[in-house]
Short mmCIF file of C-alpha atoms and ligand atoms in Angstrom, two decimals:
data_model
loop_
_atom_site.label_atom_id
_atom_site.label_comp_id
_atom_site.label_asym_id
_atom_site.label_seq_id
_atom_site.Cartn_x
_atom_site.Cartn_y
_atom_site.Cartn_z
CA UNK F 1 43.03 136.63 82.55
CA UNK F 2 44.26 137.89 85.86
CA UNK F 3 47.96 139.12 86.22
CA UNK F 4 49.18 136.29 88.25
CA UNK F 5 47.57 133.72 85.46
CA UNK F 6 49.41 135.53 82.79
CA UNK F 7 52.74 135.30 84.28
CA UNK F 8 52.53 131.83 85.83
CA UNK F 9 53.23 129.12 83.07
CA UNK F 10 50.63 126.68 82.88
CA UNK F 11 51.48 122.79 82.48
CA UNK F 12 50.58 122.78 78.99
CA UNK F 13 52.78 125.87 78.35
CA UNK F 14 55.73 124.33 80.27
CA UNK F 15 55.51 121.24 78.09
CA UNK F 16 55.15 123.19 74.99
CA UNK F 17 58.03 125.11 76.09
CA UNK F 18 60.30 121.98 76.99
CA UNK F 19 59.46 120.43 73.54
CA UNK F 20 60.54 123.61 71.69
CA UNK F 21 63.78 123.75 73.67
CA UNK F 22 64.40 120.10 73.14
CA UNK F 23 63.68 120.67 69.21
CA UNK F 24 66.10 123.78 69.29
CA UNK F 25 68.80 121.61 71.18
CA UNK F 26 68.35 119.07 68.50
CA UNK F 27 68.61 121.50 65.75
CA UNK F 28 71.58 123.50 67.08
CA UNK F 29 73.58 120.77 68.81
CA UNK F 30 73.20 117.54 66.68
CA UNK F 31 76.49 116.15 67.76
CA UNK F 32 75.74 116.33 71.70
CA UNK F 33 75.47 112.62 72.79
CA UNK F 34 73.83 111.47 76.07
CA UNK F 35 76.16 110.80 78.69
CA UNK F 36 76.22 107.33 80.14
CA UNK F 37 75.19 107.17 83.73
CA UNK F 38 77.93 107.57 86.41
CA UNK F 39 79.09 104.26 87.92
CA UNK F 40 78.43 104.41 91.62
CA UNK F 41 81.23 103.08 93.80
CA UNK F 42 80.81 102.66 97.49
CA UNK F 43 84.16 102.75 99.56
CA UNK F 44 83.51 101.09 103.00
CA UNK F 45 87.10 101.30 104.59
CA UNK F 46 88.31 102.55 108.07
CA UNK F 47 89.24 106.16 108.16
CA UNK F 48 89.68 105.94 112.13
CA UNK F 49 91.25 103.68 114.40
CA UNK F 50 94.39 101.56 114.07
CA UNK F 51 93.79 100.60 110.40
CA UNK F 52 93.04 104.29 109.57
CA UNK F 53 96.10 104.57 107.23
CA UNK F 54 95.26 101.30 105.82
CA UNK F 55 92.02 102.48 104.41
CA UNK F 56 93.43 105.78 103.33
CA UNK F 57 96.39 103.84 101.24
CA UNK F 58 93.88 101.71 99.65
CA UNK F 59 91.52 104.65 98.62
CA UNK F 60 94.54 106.65 97.10
CA UNK F 61 95.63 103.45 95.16
CA UNK F 62 92.08 103.00 93.86
CA UNK F 63 91.75 106.37 92.95
CA UNK F 64 94.97 106.53 91.32
CA UNK F 65 93.85 103.66 88.88
CA UNK F 66 90.84 105.47 87.93
CA UNK F 67 92.76 108.91 87.42
CA UNK F 68 95.29 107.33 84.89
CA UNK F 69 92.07 106.48 82.61
CA UNK F 70 91.19 110.08 82.86
CA UNK F 71 88.83 109.66 85.83
CA UNK F 72 86.46 107.28 83.86
CA UNK F 73 86.21 103.55 83.63
CA UNK F 74 85.10 102.54 79.93
CA UNK F 75 83.87 106.05 79.37
CA UNK F 76 81.76 106.19 82.55
CA UNK F 77 82.59 108.66 85.30
CA UNK F 78 82.69 107.44 88.69
CA UNK F 79 80.58 108.90 91.59
CA UNK F 80 82.10 107.94 95.08
CA UNK F 81 80.24 107.08 98.26
CA UNK F 82 82.34 106.63 101.39
CA UNK F 83 81.70 105.21 104.88
CA UNK F 84 84.19 104.90 107.72
CA UNK F 85 83.66 101.21 109.03
CA UNK F 86 85.87 101.96 111.99
CA UNK F 87 86.98 98.35 111.74
CA UNK F 88 84.06 97.46 113.66
CA UNK F 89 82.38 94.15 112.79
CA UNK F 90 79.26 94.96 115.04
CA UNK F 91 78.63 98.05 112.79
CA UNK F 92 79.19 95.90 109.57
CA UNK F 93 75.57 95.32 108.35
CA UNK F 94 74.50 98.79 109.05
CA UNK F 95 77.45 100.50 107.25
CA UNK F 96 77.09 98.00 104.37
CA UNK F 97 73.27 98.71 103.98
CA UNK F 98 73.98 102.57 103.87
CA UNK F 99 75.93 101.95 100.74
CA UNK F 100 73.68 99.17 99.18
CA UNK F 101 70.29 100.17 100.28
CA UNK F 102 70.48 103.84 100.66
CA UNK F 103 73.12 104.87 98.16
CA UNK F 104 72.38 102.05 95.72
CA UNK F 105 75.89 101.79 94.57
CA UNK F 106 76.95 99.41 91.72
CA UNK F 107 80.07 98.08 93.45
CA UNK F 108 80.96 97.82 97.01
CA UNK F 109 84.61 98.11 97.68
CA UNK F 110 85.97 97.08 101.11
CA UNK F 111 87.41 96.46 103.45
CA UNK F 112 90.57 95.90 105.71
CA UNK F 113 89.56 94.17 108.72
CA UNK F 114 88.48 90.44 108.29
CA UNK F 115 85.32 90.65 110.65
CA UNK F 116 83.86 93.55 109.02
CA UNK F 117 84.49 91.85 105.65
CA UNK F 118 82.65 88.80 106.46
CA UNK F 119 79.64 90.96 107.54
CA UNK F 120 79.78 92.66 103.96
CA UNK F 121 80.04 89.45 102.02
CA UNK F 122 76.98 88.05 103.74
CA UNK F 123 75.09 91.16 102.56
CA UNK F 124 76.81 90.98 99.07
CA UNK F 125 75.68 87.35 98.60
CA UNK F 126 72.08 88.23 99.64
CA UNK F 127 71.88 91.15 97.47
CA UNK F 128 73.89 90.31 94.41
CA UNK F 129 75.94 93.36 94.83
CA UNK F 130 79.58 93.20 93.29
CA UNK F 131 82.08 93.08 96.17
CA UNK F 132 85.58 93.73 95.64
CA UNK F 133 87.85 93.18 98.75
CA UNK F 134 91.11 95.32 98.60
CA UNK F 135 92.58 93.86 101.88
CA UNK F 136 90.67 91.51 104.47
CA UNK F 137 92.03 88.28 104.38
CA UNK F 138 89.11 86.26 106.10
CA UNK F 139 89.79 82.54 104.60
CA UNK F 140 85.95 82.13 104.65
CA UNK F 141 85.16 84.71 102.01
CA UNK F 142 86.89 82.85 99.30
CA UNK F 143 86.15 79.55 101.00
CA UNK F 144 82.87 78.32 102.28
CA UNK F 145 81.14 81.75 101.59
CA UNK F 146 82.70 82.07 98.13
CA UNK F 147 80.28 83.55 95.56
CA UNK F 148 80.05 84.63 91.81
CA UNK F 149 79.78 88.17 92.81
CA UNK F 150 82.51 88.60 95.48
CA UNK F 151 86.09 89.11 94.35
CA UNK F 152 89.35 89.61 96.54
CA UNK F 153 92.36 91.52 95.09
CA UNK F 154 94.57 91.21 98.23
CA UNK F 155 95.25 87.85 99.89
CA UNK F 156 93.68 85.11 101.88
CA UNK F 157 94.82 85.22 105.54
CA UNK F 158 96.29 81.69 104.84
CA UNK F 159 98.61 83.05 102.03
CA UNK F 160 101.41 85.55 103.20
CA UNK F 161 102.47 84.09 106.47
CA UNK F 162 102.48 80.32 105.13
CA UNK F 163 106.28 80.58 103.68
CA UNK F 164 107.59 82.23 106.91
CA UNK F 165 107.80 79.06 108.87
CA UNK F 166 110.00 77.14 106.12
CA UNK F 167 112.17 80.38 106.23
CA UNK F 168 112.56 80.15 110.12
CA UNK F 169 113.33 76.32 110.02
CA UNK F 170 115.87 76.86 107.52
CA UNK F 171 117.43 79.66 109.79
CA UNK F 172 117.73 76.92 112.40
CA UNK F 173 114.76 77.84 114.69
CA UNK F 174 113.31 74.80 116.01
CA UNK F 175 110.72 76.31 118.57
CA UNK F 176 108.38 79.17 118.04
CA UNK F 177 105.86 81.14 120.09
CA UNK F 178 102.84 82.71 118.21
CA UNK F 179 101.25 86.06 119.05
CA UNK F 180 98.30 88.19 117.35
CA UNK F 181 95.15 89.76 118.01
CA UNK F 182 92.42 87.17 118.66
CA UNK F 183 89.98 87.45 115.76
CA UNK F 184 89.78 85.96 112.15
CA UNK F 185 92.84 87.32 110.83
CA UNK F 186 95.06 86.45 113.62
CA UNK F 187 93.65 83.02 114.24
CA UNK F 188 93.87 82.13 110.47
CA UNK F 189 97.27 83.57 110.20
CA UNK F 190 98.19 81.28 113.20
CA UNK F 191 96.82 78.19 111.60
CA UNK F 192 98.66 78.82 108.41
CA UNK F 193 101.83 79.57 110.26
CA UNK F 194 101.77 76.35 112.41
CA UNK F 195 101.07 74.35 109.15
CA UNK F 196 103.99 75.67 107.35
CA UNK F 197 106.67 75.69 110.46
CA UNK F 198 105.62 72.33 111.68
CA UNK F 199 105.75 70.89 107.91
CA UNK F 200 109.57 72.29 108.00
CA UNK F 201 110.40 70.46 111.28
CA UNK F 202 109.50 73.33 113.82
CA UNK F 203 107.41 73.08 116.70
CA UNK F 204 104.81 75.76 118.06
CA UNK F 205 105.33 75.68 121.81
CA UNK F 206 102.51 78.36 122.60
CA UNK F 207 99.86 80.65 120.98
CA UNK F 208 99.37 83.91 122.64
CA UNK F 209 96.81 86.49 121.81
CA UNK F 210 94.86 89.53 122.87
CA UNK F 211 91.65 91.05 121.58
CA UNK F 212 91.55 93.46 118.89
CA UNK F 213 92.67 96.30 118.86
CA UNK F 214 94.14 96.08 122.14
CA UNK F 215 98.01 96.95 122.55
CA UNK F 216 98.64 96.16 126.07
CA UNK F 217 101.51 93.86 125.17
CA UNK F 218 103.41 93.75 128.19
CA UNK F 219 102.26 90.71 130.13
CA UNK F 220 102.55 88.72 126.97
CA UNK F 221 106.00 89.87 126.16
CA UNK F 222 106.97 88.73 129.70
CA UNK F 223 105.56 85.40 129.06
CA UNK F 224 107.52 85.12 125.97
CA UNK F 225 110.86 85.90 127.93
CA UNK F 226 109.93 83.12 130.43
CA UNK F 227 109.16 80.69 127.69
CA UNK F 228 112.45 81.38 125.81
CA UNK F 229 111.56 80.08 122.31
CA UNK F 230 114.04 80.04 119.53
CA UNK F 231 111.91 82.60 117.73
CA UNK F 232 108.59 84.58 117.85
CA UNK F 233 106.12 84.79 114.72
CA UNK F 234 103.05 87.19 114.68
CA UNK F 235 100.39 88.89 112.85
CA UNK F 236 99.95 92.50 113.77
CA UNK F 237 99.11 95.60 111.33
CA UNK F 238 98.68 99.36 111.19
CA UNK F 239 99.37 101.41 114.49
CA UNK F 240 98.96 98.47 116.57
CA UNK F 241 102.03 96.74 114.85
CA UNK F 242 104.11 99.93 115.15
CA UNK F 243 103.35 99.72 119.01
CA UNK F 244 104.12 96.06 119.01
CA UNK F 245 107.70 96.30 117.52
CA UNK F 246 108.40 99.17 119.68
CA UNK F 247 107.31 97.28 122.88
CA UNK F 248 109.19 94.07 121.70
CA UNK F 249 112.37 96.14 121.52
CA UNK F 250 111.77 97.99 124.76
CA UNK F 251 111.16 94.62 126.67
CA UNK F 252 114.79 93.74 125.46
CA UNK F 253 113.49 90.81 123.40
CA UNK F 254 114.74 92.18 120.00
CA UNK F 255 118.40 90.89 120.39
CA UNK F 256 117.57 87.59 122.12
CA UNK F 257 114.53 86.09 120.44
CA UNK F 258 114.27 86.85 116.74
CA UNK F 259 110.94 88.22 115.60
CA UNK F 260 109.21 87.50 112.23
CA UNK F 261 105.76 87.53 110.75
CA UNK F 262 103.56 88.09 107.88
CA UNK F 263 104.71 91.43 106.14
CA UNK F 264 101.80 93.47 107.80
CA UNK F 265 104.13 93.76 110.81
CA UNK F 266 106.42 96.09 109.08
CA UNK F 267 104.41 97.67 105.90
CA UNK F 268 103.46 101.34 106.16
CA UNK F 269 104.97 101.72 109.86
CA UNK F 270 108.85 101.84 109.50
CA UNK F 271 108.72 105.80 109.57
CA UNK F 272 107.23 105.43 113.18
CA UNK F 273 109.76 102.40 114.17
CA UNK F 274 112.39 102.29 111.91
CA UNK F 275 115.36 101.80 114.18
CA UNK F 276 113.47 99.13 116.40
CA UNK F 277 112.43 97.34 113.27
CA UNK F 278 115.88 96.95 111.38
CA UNK F 279 116.83 93.47 110.32
CA UNK F 280 113.19 92.12 110.98
CA UNK F 281 112.37 89.50 108.21
CA UNK F 282 108.66 89.03 107.02
CA UNK F 283 106.67 87.51 103.99
CA UNK F 284 104.31 89.20 101.97
CA UNK F 285 102.87 89.54 98.34
CA UNK F 286 104.72 92.98 98.15
CA UNK F 287 108.19 94.44 99.01
CA UNK F 288 110.01 97.75 98.47
CA UNK F 289 112.97 97.67 95.67
CA UNK F 290 111.17 94.82 93.75
CA UNK F 291 112.96 93.99 90.38
CA UNK F 292 109.81 94.86 88.20
CA UNK F 293 109.70 97.79 86.03
CA UNK F 294 105.94 98.13 86.62
CA UNK F 295 106.59 98.54 90.01
CA UNK F 296 109.17 101.46 89.74
CA UNK F 297 106.81 103.41 87.58
CA UNK F 298 104.10 103.01 90.07
CA UNK F 299 106.16 104.00 92.82
CA UNK F 300 107.24 107.04 91.26
CA UNK F 301 103.70 108.15 90.10
CA UNK F 302 102.31 107.27 93.62
CA UNK F 303 104.94 109.42 95.31
CA UNK F 304 104.24 112.36 92.90
CA UNK F 305 100.60 112.19 93.30
CA UNK F 306 100.28 111.63 97.08
CA UNK F 307 103.73 112.96 98.59
CA UNK F 308 103.89 109.58 100.23
CA UNK F 309 105.88 106.29 99.60
CA UNK F 310 103.27 103.40 98.74
CA UNK F 311 102.84 100.28 100.52
CA UNK F 312 101.08 97.03 100.12
CA UNK F 313 97.70 98.57 100.87
CA UNK F 314 98.27 101.21 98.12
CA UNK F 315 99.00 98.49 95.67
CA UNK F 316 96.08 96.45 96.63
CA UNK F 317 93.60 99.68 96.19
CA UNK F 318 95.36 100.28 92.82
CA UNK F 319 94.85 96.61 91.76
CA UNK F 320 91.09 96.76 92.73
CA UNK F 321 90.84 99.56 90.30
CA UNK F 322 92.85 97.70 87.46
CA UNK F 323 90.41 94.86 87.97
CA UNK F 324 87.28 97.00 87.72
CA UNK F 325 88.78 98.79 84.78
CA UNK F 326 89.64 95.59 82.86
CA UNK F 327 86.24 94.16 83.50
CA UNK F 328 84.44 97.54 82.51
CA UNK F 329 86.52 97.49 79.25
CA UNK F 330 85.46 94.09 78.41
CA UNK F 331 81.69 94.97 78.78
CA UNK F 332 82.31 98.33 77.08
CA UNK F 333 80.82 99.98 80.33
CA UNK F 334 77.58 98.06 80.42
CA UNK F 335 77.73 97.23 83.97
CA UNK F 336 74.39 95.71 83.71
CA UNK F 337 75.86 92.73 81.76
CA UNK F 338 77.03 91.00 85.01
CA UNK F 339 77.66 87.72 83.38
CA UNK F 340 80.23 88.94 81.28
CA UNK F 341 81.67 91.37 83.72
CA UNK F 342 82.29 88.34 86.20
CA UNK F 343 83.80 86.26 83.46
CA UNK F 344 86.10 89.01 82.56
CA UNK F 345 87.07 89.32 86.48
CA UNK F 346 87.36 85.50 86.49
CA UNK F 347 89.70 85.69 83.72
CA UNK F 348 91.72 88.71 84.43
CA UNK F 349 95.61 88.95 84.40
CA UNK F 350 96.36 91.83 86.62
CA UNK F 351 99.92 93.63 85.47
CA UNK F 352 100.49 94.72 89.21
CA UNK F 353 103.22 96.56 90.76
CA UNK F 354 103.73 93.39 93.07
CA UNK F 355 104.09 91.38 89.95
CA UNK F 356 101.65 89.79 87.53
CA UNK F 357 98.84 87.75 89.24
CA UNK F 358 95.79 85.84 88.15
CA UNK F 359 92.41 85.09 89.91
CA UNK F 360 91.89 81.72 91.31
CA UNK F 361 88.52 79.69 90.74
CA UNK F 362 87.40 81.01 94.37
CA UNK F 363 88.31 84.71 93.32
CA UNK F 364 91.44 85.23 95.14
CA UNK F 365 94.72 86.31 93.80
CA UNK F 366 97.24 83.58 92.75
CA UNK F 367 100.57 85.43 93.40
CA UNK F 368 104.12 85.24 94.43
CA UNK F 369 105.15 85.66 98.16
CA UNK F 370 108.31 87.56 98.84
CA UNK F 371 110.84 87.33 101.71
CA UNK F 372 111.66 90.82 102.60
CA UNK F 373 114.14 92.37 105.38
CA UNK F 374 113.85 96.00 107.07
CA UNK F 375 116.83 97.99 105.90
CA UNK F 376 116.48 101.79 106.65
CA UNK F 377 112.81 102.69 105.88
CA UNK F 378 112.45 99.68 103.41
CA UNK F 379 110.94 96.42 103.34
CA UNK F 380 113.66 95.39 101.01
CA UNK F 381 113.19 92.47 98.47
CA UNK F 382 115.09 89.66 99.42
CA UNK F 383 113.92 86.65 97.34
CA UNK F 384 110.53 85.01 95.92
CA UNK F 385 109.63 82.73 99.06
CA UNK F 386 106.96 80.99 97.05
CA UNK F 387 106.31 81.22 93.52
CA UNK F 388 102.52 81.49 92.57
CA UNK F 389 101.07 80.62 95.81
CA UNK F 390 97.28 79.76 95.65
CA UNK F 391 95.07 79.71 98.82
CA UNK F 392 93.79 76.17 99.36
CA UNK F 393 90.03 77.62 99.29
CA UNK F 394 88.88 75.12 101.57
CA UNK F 395 85.15 74.73 101.41
CA UNK F 396 84.53 76.77 98.27
CA UNK F 397 82.27 74.96 95.80
CA UNK F 398 82.72 77.17 92.93
CA UNK F 399 84.88 76.27 89.82
C1 BEZ M 401 92.37 91.52 108.33
O1 BEZ M 401 91.77 91.87 109.38
O2 BEZ M 401 92.08 90.60 107.47
C2 BEZ M 401 93.82 92.16 108.27
C3 BEZ M 401 93.87 93.55 108.71
C4 BEZ M 401 95.02 94.25 108.49
C5 BEZ M 401 96.24 93.71 107.50
C6 BEZ M 401 95.92 92.37 107.13
C7 BEZ M 401 94.84 91.81 107.31
#
């Protein structure tokens, strides 16, 4: 026997050693149980660009829901995979496939931008991957593209802005100009706003738009000044919304033509534009100072964990965690039991900081929409603008 042969273990010796080691483990540690495999969670959110802060708040909220359960869902640890989608619809297929095909995630969570979400939903439908949408409102996702494995925990673009038209008409505004980015979220918000405002007796005199994520508002603000409508309504969010509020005030329009919108206009931006935003009224499925104990507790815990005040995006991320946790509990951690998992999500009642909400047949929240007014750094709760508002889910054949 050569020296090297005597020290190098043969395959047989290795196997014998492994068997002996396994036997010893069994003998000396009879109570050690096999750990269930980690649940692979893919977070596809923006961490750069105009929606970067929104992606970060969603991540915080989701992780907080998991941490409240000791970092596990139904006893299974979580392994996170993250991709910055840059709010770029052109990169959506490639980015989604990095998580679905390369990382083989069990569940895909994303995203903020409607155009990117449409790309994700297409791949989720083709591959059967569970997709939970924590923001993007693209109506089609829970409309003609609705699918058993696609759920939204936020809103449809139709929902948050729908009640503001009635509020504006009640405040005596007869004509309005609409302004937003020209992509699914802006276009769908416009259609919903027009529907609500004109049903309440108002007239939209002009729809203005610019490509996402441009913030060259000046020519459009000059056009608003010359049109002189009773009011302006809009959809903007994130850093672009802060710039719009600031430019609207700088153009001298703030005290002449009241500005309204879906609450994305003022959520998460008030530290930057507090003064210029005072008094703005918006509608959204969340507000500051809601008369809800669950919300008070959530806000304290979030502020303690992240040294930040939560906003609607944080709540949506948190609720995504709550939905997944409820469904995982229902199947006792057996993620492979897809039918039961989906059934649990369909029947979920989410005890959310925004108020309790349920899942519609098209897999979109049925929820209260609040009227809010900016006071100081808060989007202060004023009233319930619409109780238990369900998206019409036009074109969805489920349920
Ligand atoms: C959207 O693209 O659907 C969206 C983005 C930011 C806030 C709200 C909606």
